[in-house]
Coordinates of C-alpha atoms in Angstrom, one line a residue:
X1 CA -20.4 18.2 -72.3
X2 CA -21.9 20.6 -75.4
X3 CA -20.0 21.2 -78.5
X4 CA -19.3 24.5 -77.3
X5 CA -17.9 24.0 -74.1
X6 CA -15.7 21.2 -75.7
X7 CA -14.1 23.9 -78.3
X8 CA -13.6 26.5 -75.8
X9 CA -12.0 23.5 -73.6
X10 CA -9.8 22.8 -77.2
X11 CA -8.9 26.0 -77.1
X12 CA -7.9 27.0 -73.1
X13 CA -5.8 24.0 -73.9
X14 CA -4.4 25.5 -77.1
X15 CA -3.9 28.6 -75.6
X16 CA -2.1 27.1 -72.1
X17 CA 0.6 25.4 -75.1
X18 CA 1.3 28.2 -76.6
X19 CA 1.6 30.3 -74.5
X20 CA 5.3 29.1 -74.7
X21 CA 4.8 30.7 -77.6
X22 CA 5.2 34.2 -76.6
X23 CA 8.7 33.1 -75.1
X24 CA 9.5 32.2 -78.7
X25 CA 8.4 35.3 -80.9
X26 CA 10.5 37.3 -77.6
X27 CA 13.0 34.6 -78.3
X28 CA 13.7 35.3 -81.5
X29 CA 12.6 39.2 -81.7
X30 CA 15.3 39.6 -78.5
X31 CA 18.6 40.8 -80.8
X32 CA 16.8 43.4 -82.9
X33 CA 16.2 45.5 -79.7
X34 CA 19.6 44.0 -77.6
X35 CA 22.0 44.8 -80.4
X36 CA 21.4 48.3 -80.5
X37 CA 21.9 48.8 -77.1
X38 CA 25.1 47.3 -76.9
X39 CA 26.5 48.7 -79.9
X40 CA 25.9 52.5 -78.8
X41 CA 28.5 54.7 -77.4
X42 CA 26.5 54.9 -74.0
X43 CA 26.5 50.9 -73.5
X44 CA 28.3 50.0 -70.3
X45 CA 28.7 46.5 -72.0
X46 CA 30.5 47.3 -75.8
X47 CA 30.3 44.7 -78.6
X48 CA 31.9 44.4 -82.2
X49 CA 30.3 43.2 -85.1
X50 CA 31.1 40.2 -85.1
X51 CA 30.5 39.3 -81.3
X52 CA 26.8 41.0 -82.4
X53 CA 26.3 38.4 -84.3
X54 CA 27.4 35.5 -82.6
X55 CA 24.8 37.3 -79.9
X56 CA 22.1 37.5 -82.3
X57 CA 22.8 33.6 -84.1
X58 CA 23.3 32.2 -80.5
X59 CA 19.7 32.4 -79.6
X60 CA 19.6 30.1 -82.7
X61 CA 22.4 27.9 -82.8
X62 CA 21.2 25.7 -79.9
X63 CA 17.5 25.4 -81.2
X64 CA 18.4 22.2 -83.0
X65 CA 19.5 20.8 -80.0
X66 CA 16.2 21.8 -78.2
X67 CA 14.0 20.3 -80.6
X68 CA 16.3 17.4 -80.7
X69 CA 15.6 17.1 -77.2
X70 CA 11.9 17.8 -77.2
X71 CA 11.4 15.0 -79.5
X72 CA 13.1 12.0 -76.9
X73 CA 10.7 13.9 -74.2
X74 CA 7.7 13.5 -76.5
X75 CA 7.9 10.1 -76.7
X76 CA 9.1 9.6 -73.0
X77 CA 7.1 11.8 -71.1
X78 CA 4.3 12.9 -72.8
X79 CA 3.5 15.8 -75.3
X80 CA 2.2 17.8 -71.8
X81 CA 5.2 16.9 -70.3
X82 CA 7.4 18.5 -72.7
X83 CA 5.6 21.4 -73.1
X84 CA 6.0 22.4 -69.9
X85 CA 9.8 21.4 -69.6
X86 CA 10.1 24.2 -72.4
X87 CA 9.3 26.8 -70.0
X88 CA 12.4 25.7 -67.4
X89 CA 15.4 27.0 -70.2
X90 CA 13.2 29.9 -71.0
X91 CA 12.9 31.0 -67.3
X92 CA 16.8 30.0 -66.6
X93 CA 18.3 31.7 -69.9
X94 CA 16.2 35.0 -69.0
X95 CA 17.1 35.2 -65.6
X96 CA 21.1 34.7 -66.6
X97 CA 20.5 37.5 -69.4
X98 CA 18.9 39.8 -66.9
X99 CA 21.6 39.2 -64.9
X100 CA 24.2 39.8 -67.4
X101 CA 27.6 42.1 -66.5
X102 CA 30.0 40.1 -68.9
X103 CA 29.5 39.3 -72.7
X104 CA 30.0 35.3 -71.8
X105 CA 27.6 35.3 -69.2
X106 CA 25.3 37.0 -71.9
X107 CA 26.3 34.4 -74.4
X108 CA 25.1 31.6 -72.1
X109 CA 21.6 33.0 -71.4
X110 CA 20.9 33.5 -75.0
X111 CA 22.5 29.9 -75.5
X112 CA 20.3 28.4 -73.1
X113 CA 17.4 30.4 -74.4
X114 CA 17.8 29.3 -77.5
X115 CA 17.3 25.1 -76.6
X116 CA 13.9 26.2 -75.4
X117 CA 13.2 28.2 -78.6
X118 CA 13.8 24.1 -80.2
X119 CA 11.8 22.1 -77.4
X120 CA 8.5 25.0 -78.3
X121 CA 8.2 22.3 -80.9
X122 CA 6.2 20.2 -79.0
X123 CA 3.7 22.5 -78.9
X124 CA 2.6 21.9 -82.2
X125 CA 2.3 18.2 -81.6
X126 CA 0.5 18.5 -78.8
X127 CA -2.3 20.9 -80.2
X128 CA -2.4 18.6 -83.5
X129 CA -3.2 15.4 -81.0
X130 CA -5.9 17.1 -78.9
X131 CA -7.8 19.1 -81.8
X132 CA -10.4 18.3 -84.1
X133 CA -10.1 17.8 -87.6
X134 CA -12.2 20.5 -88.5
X135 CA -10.9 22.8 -86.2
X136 CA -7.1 21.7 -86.3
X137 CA -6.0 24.1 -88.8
X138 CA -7.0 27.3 -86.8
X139 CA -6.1 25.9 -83.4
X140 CA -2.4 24.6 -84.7
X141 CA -1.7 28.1 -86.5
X142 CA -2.4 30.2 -83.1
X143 CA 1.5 29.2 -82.6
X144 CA 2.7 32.3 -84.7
X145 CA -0.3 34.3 -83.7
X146 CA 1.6 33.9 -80.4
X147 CA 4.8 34.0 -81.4
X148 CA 3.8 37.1 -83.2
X149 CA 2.7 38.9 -80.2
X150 CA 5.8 37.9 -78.5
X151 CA 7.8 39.8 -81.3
X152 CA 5.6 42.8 -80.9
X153 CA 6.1 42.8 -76.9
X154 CA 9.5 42.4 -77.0
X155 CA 10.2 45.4 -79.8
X156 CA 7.8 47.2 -77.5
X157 CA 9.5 46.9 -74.3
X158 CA 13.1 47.4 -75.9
X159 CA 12.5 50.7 -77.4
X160 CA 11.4 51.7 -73.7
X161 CA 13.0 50.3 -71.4
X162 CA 17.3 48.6 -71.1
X163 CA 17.7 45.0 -72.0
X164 CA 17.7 43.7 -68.8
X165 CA 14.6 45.1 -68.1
X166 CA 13.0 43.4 -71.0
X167 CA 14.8 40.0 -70.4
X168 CA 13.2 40.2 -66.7
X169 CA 9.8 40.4 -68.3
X170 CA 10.8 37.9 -70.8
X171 CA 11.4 35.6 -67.6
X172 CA 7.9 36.0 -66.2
X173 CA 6.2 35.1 -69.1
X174 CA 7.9 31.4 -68.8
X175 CA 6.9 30.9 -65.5
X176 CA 3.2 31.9 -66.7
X177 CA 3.8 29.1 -69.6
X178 CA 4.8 26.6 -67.0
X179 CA 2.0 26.8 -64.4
X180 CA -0.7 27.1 -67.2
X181 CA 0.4 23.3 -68.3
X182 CA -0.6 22.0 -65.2
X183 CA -4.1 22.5 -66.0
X184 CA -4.9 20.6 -69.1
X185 CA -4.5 16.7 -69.6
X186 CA -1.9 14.5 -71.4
X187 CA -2.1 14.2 -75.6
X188 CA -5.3 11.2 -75.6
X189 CA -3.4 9.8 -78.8
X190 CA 0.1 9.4 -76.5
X191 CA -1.6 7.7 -73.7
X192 CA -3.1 5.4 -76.6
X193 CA 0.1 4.6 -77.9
X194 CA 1.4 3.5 -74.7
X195 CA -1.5 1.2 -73.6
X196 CA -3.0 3.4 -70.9
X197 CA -6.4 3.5 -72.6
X198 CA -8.3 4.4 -69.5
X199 CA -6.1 7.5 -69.5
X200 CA -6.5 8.0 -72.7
X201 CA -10.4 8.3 -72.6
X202 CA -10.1 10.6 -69.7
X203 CA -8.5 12.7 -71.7
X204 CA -10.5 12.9 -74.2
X205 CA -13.4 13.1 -72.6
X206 CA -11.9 16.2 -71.3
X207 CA -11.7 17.6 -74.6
X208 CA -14.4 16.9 -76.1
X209 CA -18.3 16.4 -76.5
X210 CA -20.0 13.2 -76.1
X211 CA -21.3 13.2 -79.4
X212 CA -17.3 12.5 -80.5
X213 CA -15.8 10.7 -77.5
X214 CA -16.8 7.4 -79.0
X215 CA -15.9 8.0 -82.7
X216 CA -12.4 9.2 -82.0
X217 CA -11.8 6.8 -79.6
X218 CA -12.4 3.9 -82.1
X219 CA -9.7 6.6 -84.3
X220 CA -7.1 6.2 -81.5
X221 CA -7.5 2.3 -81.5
X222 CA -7.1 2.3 -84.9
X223 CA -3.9 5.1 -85.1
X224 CA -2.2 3.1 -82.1
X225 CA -2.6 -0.7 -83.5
X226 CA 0.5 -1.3 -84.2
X227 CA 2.4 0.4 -81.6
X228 CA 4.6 -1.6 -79.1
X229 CA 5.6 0.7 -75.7
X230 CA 8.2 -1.9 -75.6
X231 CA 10.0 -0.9 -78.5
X232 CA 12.3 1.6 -78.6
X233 CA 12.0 5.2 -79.8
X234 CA 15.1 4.9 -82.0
X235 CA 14.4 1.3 -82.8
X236 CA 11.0 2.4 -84.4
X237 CA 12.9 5.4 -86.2
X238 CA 16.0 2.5 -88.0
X239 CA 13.0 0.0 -88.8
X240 CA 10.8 2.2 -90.2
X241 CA 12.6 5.3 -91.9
X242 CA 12.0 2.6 -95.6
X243 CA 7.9 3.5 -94.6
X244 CA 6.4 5.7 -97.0
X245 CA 4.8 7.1 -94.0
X246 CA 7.6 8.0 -92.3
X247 CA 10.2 9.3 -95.1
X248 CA 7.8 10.8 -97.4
X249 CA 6.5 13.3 -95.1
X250 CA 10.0 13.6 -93.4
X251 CA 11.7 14.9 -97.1
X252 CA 8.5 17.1 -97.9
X253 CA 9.0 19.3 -94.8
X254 CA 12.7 19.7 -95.0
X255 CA 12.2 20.4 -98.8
X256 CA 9.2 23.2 -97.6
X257 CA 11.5 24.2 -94.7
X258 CA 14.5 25.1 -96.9
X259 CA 12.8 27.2 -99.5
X260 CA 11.1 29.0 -95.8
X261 CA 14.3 30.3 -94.7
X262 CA 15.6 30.7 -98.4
X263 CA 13.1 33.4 -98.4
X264 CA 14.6 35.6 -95.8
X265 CA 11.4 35.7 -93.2
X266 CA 14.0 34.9 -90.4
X267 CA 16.8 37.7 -91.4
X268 CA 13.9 40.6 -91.2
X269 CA 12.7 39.1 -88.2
X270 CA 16.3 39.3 -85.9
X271 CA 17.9 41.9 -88.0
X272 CA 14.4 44.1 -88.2
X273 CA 16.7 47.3 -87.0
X274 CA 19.3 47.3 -89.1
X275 CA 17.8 45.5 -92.3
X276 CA 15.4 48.5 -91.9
X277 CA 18.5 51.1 -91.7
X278 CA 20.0 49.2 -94.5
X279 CA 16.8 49.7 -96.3
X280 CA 17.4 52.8 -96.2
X281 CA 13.8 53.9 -94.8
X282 CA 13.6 57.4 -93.4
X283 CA 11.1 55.8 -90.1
X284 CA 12.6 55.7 -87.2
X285 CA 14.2 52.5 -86.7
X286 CA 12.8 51.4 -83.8
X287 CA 9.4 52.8 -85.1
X288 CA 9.4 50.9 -87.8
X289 CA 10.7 47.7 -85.8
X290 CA 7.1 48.2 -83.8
X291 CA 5.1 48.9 -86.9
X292 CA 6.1 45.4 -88.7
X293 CA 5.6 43.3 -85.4
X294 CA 2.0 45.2 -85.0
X295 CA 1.5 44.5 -88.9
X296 CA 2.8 40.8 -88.3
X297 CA 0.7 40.2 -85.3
X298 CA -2.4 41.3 -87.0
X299 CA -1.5 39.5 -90.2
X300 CA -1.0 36.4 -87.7
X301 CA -4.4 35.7 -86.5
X302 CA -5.7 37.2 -90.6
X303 CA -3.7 34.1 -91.4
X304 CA -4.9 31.5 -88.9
X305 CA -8.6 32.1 -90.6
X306 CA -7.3 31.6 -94.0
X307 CA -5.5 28.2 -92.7
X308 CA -8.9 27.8 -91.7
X309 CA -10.9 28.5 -94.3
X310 CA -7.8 27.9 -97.5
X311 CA -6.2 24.7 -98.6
X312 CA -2.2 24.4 -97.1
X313 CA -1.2 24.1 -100.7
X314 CA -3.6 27.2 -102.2
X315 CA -2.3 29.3 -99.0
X316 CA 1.8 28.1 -99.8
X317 CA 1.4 29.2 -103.3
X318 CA -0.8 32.7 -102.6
X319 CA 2.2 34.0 -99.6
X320 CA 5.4 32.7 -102.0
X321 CA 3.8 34.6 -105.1
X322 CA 3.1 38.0 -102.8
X323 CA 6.2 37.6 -101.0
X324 CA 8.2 37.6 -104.4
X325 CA 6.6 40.5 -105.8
X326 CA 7.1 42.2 -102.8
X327 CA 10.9 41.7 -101.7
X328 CA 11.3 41.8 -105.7
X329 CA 10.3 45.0 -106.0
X330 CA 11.9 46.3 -103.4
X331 CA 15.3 45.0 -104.6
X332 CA 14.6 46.8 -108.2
X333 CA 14.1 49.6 -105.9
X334 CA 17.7 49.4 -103.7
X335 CA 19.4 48.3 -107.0
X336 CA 19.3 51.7 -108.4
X337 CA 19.2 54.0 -105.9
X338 CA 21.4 52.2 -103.0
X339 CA 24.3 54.6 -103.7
X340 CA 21.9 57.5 -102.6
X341 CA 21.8 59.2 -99.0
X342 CA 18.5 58.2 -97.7
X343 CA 17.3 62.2 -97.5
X344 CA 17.8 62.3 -101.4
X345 CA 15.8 59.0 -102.0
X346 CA 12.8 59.4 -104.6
X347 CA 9.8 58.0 -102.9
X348 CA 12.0 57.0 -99.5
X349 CA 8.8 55.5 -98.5
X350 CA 9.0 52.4 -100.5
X351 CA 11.4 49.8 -99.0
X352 CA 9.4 50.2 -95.9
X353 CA 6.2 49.7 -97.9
X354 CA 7.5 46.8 -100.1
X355 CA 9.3 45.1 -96.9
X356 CA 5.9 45.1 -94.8
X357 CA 4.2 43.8 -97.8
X358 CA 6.3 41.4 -97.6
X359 CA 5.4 40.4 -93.9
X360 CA 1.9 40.5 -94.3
X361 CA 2.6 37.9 -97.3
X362 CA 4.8 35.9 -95.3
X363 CA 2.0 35.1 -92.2
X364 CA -0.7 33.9 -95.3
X365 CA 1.0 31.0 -95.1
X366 CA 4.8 30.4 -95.5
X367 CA 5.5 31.1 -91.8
X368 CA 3.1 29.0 -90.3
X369 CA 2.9 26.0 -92.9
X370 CA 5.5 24.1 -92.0
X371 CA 5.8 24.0 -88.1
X372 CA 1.9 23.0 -88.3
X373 CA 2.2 20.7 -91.1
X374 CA 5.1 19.3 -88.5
X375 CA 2.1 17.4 -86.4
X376 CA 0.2 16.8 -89.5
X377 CA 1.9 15.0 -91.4
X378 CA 4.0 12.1 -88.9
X379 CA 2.1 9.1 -88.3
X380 CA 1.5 8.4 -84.6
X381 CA 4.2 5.8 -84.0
X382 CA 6.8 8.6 -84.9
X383 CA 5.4 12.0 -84.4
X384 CA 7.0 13.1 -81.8
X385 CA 11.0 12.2 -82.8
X386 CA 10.4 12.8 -85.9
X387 CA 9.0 16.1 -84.9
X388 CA 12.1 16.6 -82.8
X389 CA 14.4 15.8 -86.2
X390 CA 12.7 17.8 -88.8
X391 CA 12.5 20.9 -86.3
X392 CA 16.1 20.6 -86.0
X393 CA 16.8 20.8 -88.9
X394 CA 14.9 23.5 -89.7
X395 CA 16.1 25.7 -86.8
X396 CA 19.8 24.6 -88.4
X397 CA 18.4 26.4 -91.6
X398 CA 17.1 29.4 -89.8
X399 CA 20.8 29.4 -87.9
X400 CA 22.6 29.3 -91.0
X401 CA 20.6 32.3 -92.5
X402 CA 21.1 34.1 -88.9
X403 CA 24.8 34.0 -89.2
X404 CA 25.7 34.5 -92.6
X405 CA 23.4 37.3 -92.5
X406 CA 26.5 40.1 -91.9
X407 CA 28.7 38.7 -95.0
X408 CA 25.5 38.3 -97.3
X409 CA 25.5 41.7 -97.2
X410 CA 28.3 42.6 -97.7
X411 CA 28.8 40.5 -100.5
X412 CA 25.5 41.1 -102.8
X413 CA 24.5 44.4 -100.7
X414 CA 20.8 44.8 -99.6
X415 CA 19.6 44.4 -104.0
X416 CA 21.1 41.5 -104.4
X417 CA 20.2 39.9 -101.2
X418 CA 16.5 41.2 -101.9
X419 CA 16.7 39.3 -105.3
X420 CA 18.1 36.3 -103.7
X421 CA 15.0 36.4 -101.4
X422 CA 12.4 36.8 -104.4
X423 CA 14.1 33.9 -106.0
X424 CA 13.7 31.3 -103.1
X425 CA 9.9 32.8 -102.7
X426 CA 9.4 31.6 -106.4
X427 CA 10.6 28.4 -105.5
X428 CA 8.4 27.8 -103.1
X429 CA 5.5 28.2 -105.7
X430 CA 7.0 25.5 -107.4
X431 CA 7.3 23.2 -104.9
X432 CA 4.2 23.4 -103.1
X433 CA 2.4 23.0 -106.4
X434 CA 4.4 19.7 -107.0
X435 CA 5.3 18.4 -103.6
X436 CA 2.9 19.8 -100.8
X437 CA -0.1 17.5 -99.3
X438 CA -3.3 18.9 -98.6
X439 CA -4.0 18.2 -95.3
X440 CA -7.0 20.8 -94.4
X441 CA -9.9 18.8 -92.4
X442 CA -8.6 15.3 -93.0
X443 CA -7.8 13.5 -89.7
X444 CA -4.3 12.3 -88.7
X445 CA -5.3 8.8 -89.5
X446 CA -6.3 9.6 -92.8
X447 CA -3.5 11.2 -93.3
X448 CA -1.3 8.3 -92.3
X449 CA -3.5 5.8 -94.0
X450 CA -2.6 8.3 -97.4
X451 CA 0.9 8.3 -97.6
X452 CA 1.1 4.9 -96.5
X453 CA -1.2 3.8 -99.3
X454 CA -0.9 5.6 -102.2
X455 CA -3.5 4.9 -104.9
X456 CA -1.5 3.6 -108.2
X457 CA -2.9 6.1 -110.5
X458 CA -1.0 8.6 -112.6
X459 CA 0.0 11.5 -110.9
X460 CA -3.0 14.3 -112.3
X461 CA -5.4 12.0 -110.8
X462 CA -3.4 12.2 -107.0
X463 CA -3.0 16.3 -107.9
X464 CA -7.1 16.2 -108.9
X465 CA -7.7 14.7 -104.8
X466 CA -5.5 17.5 -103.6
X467 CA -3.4 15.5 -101.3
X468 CA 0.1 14.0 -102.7
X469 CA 2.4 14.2 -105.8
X470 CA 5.3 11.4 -106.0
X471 CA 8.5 13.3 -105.3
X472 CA 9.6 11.3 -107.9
X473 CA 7.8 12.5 -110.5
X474 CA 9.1 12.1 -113.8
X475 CA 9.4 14.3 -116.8
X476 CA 6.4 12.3 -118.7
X477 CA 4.4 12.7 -116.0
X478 CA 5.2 17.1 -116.2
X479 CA 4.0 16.8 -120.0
X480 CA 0.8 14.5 -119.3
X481 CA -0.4 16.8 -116.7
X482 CA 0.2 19.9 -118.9
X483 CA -1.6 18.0 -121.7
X484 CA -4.5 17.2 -119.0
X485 CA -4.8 21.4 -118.1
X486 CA -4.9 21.9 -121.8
X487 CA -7.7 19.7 -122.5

């Protein structure tokens, strides 16, 4: 096999995993055009406020569950295996929503929905395992690129055509997800770890050329040494939570995760309608709705270059200082002139302009960071369960923000819940600067074999190589780097 026909196989297979990804971004874009409907005069099917948003946080609530879930199937069945399970509560949620008469039965699709939104998890795992070090970082970001143009098909659709309508589509586009599995092989690095080496090199000579079968099958021995398939998932996960290797990168994500939905990427993205009519822009609504998911979906595959081309850490910084200008800015802007009627707005084009800036920040880097960075950073022995548990925690975060969304308003309005945003975006700065490894074209055994064995030098020197900064650094440590950037 040639070196190109190897990446285009990497990336058929890339494509075939995330394609689940489209279910996500429609997912998770679903409420902005379904709320709406349901709360206008014509609606068959009326809703209050508050049974909106139980609608809208629904579709998040049982995500942790899903990557919970997706994690014990990872390690059971395979990272293709649970892949393609993702695409069975996708199709049944859909087809229960498109069915829909009652508010509960409508409660339960988007429930159901929702656990598949958690078990699309495994897609980044999967494309981590079967990718290249030097082209890992482009094919692992194609998940929001993906989840982007889900967004932008669903906003599409729902501005045209009734909910059901759109949830029917929605159900089709699972079953597509499903059948494309079936033709790409099993994660080389799980067979390893389960002793199936013949397996194993099938599938990786599946995926790649000749010139690298060899070498990275010598890397799978290596990354799979000390793996027993006799031992227990959970077992593995008690013993070995103490190993650098496991809790390090395990604190780092959460950490990068919480300062994520701290910056509001998730309440623009389910809210997009009414944070817009909040905003006060004089666009349509639904206009504008269709013009961010275009912007994002564009800005999505800008972004998968940069994660190409741009260190994780360089990238984190760049989006969290753009993003903080931009939502700042925009709540300077709400702050004194929220009391206005949007016709007698100054400059009414501005929240719009600020908000999509913020977007286009937003897919640089903090969107996509973290769920990569998710089958980065885990060595092999726990990748996928620990996948599974950082996920769900993170889609806990992004449930949280979901549902608190209603009263954040209306306790700090739009400025203050703007400012609130810009804060959490400056935070991230901070953090990635301290905390965040660079990862970009290192293997996943040299990753591994980092954490696990961290060189004992001082701190500037680990920040010099780029990769990792002892979350326990101390306040010396602050001053002697300072001094060192002086000098």
């Amino acid at each position: 096999m040639s070196i190109n026909t190897s990446r285009i196989i990497q990336v058929a297979a890339t494509v075939a995993a995330h394609l689940n990804s489209i279910s996500v971004g429609m997912c998770q874009g679903y409420s902005a055009v379904l709320l709406p409907q349901l709360t206008s005069h014509a609606s068959p099917l009326q809703v209050s406020n508050d049974e909106a948003s139980w609608i809208a946080s629904l579709g998040v609530i049982s995500n942790p569950v899903g990557a919970l879930l997706s994690g014990v199937c990872m390690e059971i069945f395979g990272r293709r295996t649970a892949v393609q399970l993702t695409s069975l509560p996708f199709l049944i949620g859909w087809t229960i929503i498109a069915l829909s008469q009652t508010l509960t039965t409508l409660c339960i699709g988007r429930f159901i929905s929702g656990m598949a939104i958690g078990m699309a998890s495994a897609c980044y795992v999967y494309v981590a395992e079967i990718s290249q070090p030097e082209h890992r970082g482009i094919l692992s970001s194609t998940g929001p690129v993906f989840v982007s143009l889900g967004v932008l098909i669903v906003y599409s659709l729902g501005s045209l055509c009734s909910w059901q309508f759109v949830s029917a589509v929605c159900a089709a586009a699972a079953m597509l997800s499903f059948s494309a599995m079936q033709l790409v092989p099993e994660s080389p690095y799980w067979l390893a770890s389960k002793g199936m080496t013949k397996e194993s090199h099938a599938a990786l000579s599946w995926l790649r050329s000749s010139a690298h079968v060899e070498k990275d099958i010598s890397e799978l021995v290596n990354n799979s040494r000390d793996i027993s398939p006799r031992v227990s998932t959970l077992k593995l996960i008690s013993d070995r939570f103490n190993d650098p290797c496991v809790w390090k990168p395990f604190f780092i994500l959460v950490g990068f995760f919480l300062f994520q939905e701290g910056s509001g990427i998730y309440i623009i993205l389910y809210y997009a309608v009414d944070f817009f009519r909040r905003a006060g822009s004089t666009v349509d609504h639904n206009v504008a709705s269709i013009i961010v998911a275009s912007l994002r979906f564009a800005m999505s595959i800008f972004g998968s270059l940069c994660i190409q081309n741009f260190g994780r850490r360089t990238l984190a910084v760049t989006s969290g200082i753009l993003m903080a200008l931009s939502i700042g800015a925009a709540g300077v802007y709400e702050h004194f002139f929220e009391d206005f009627a949007p016709a007698d707005r100054p400059y009414p084009w501005v929240p719009l302009a600020c908000i999509l800036t913020n977007v286009c920040a937003s897919m640089l880097g903090l969107l996509q960071l973290p769920w990569l960075m998710i089958g980065e950073l885990f060595p092999l022995k726990v990748r996928g369960i620990m996948g599974g548990v950082v996920s769900s925690l993170a889609y806990l975060f992004i449930f949280a923000t979901v549902k608190i969304y209603p009263n954040l308003m209306a306790n700090l309005q739009m400025s203050g819940s703007m400012f609130g945003f810009a804060i959490a975006s400056l935070m991230v700065v901070v953090y990635a600067l301290m905390f965040l490894p660079e990862t970009r074209g290192k293997t996943l055994l040299e990753i591994e074999q980092r954490f696990c064995d961290i060189p004992k030098t001082n701190s500037t020197e680990n920040l010099e190589k780029g990769f990792y900064i002892n979350p326990a650094i101390s306040v010396s440590t602050v001053c002697a780097i300072v001094e060192n950037i002086k000098k």
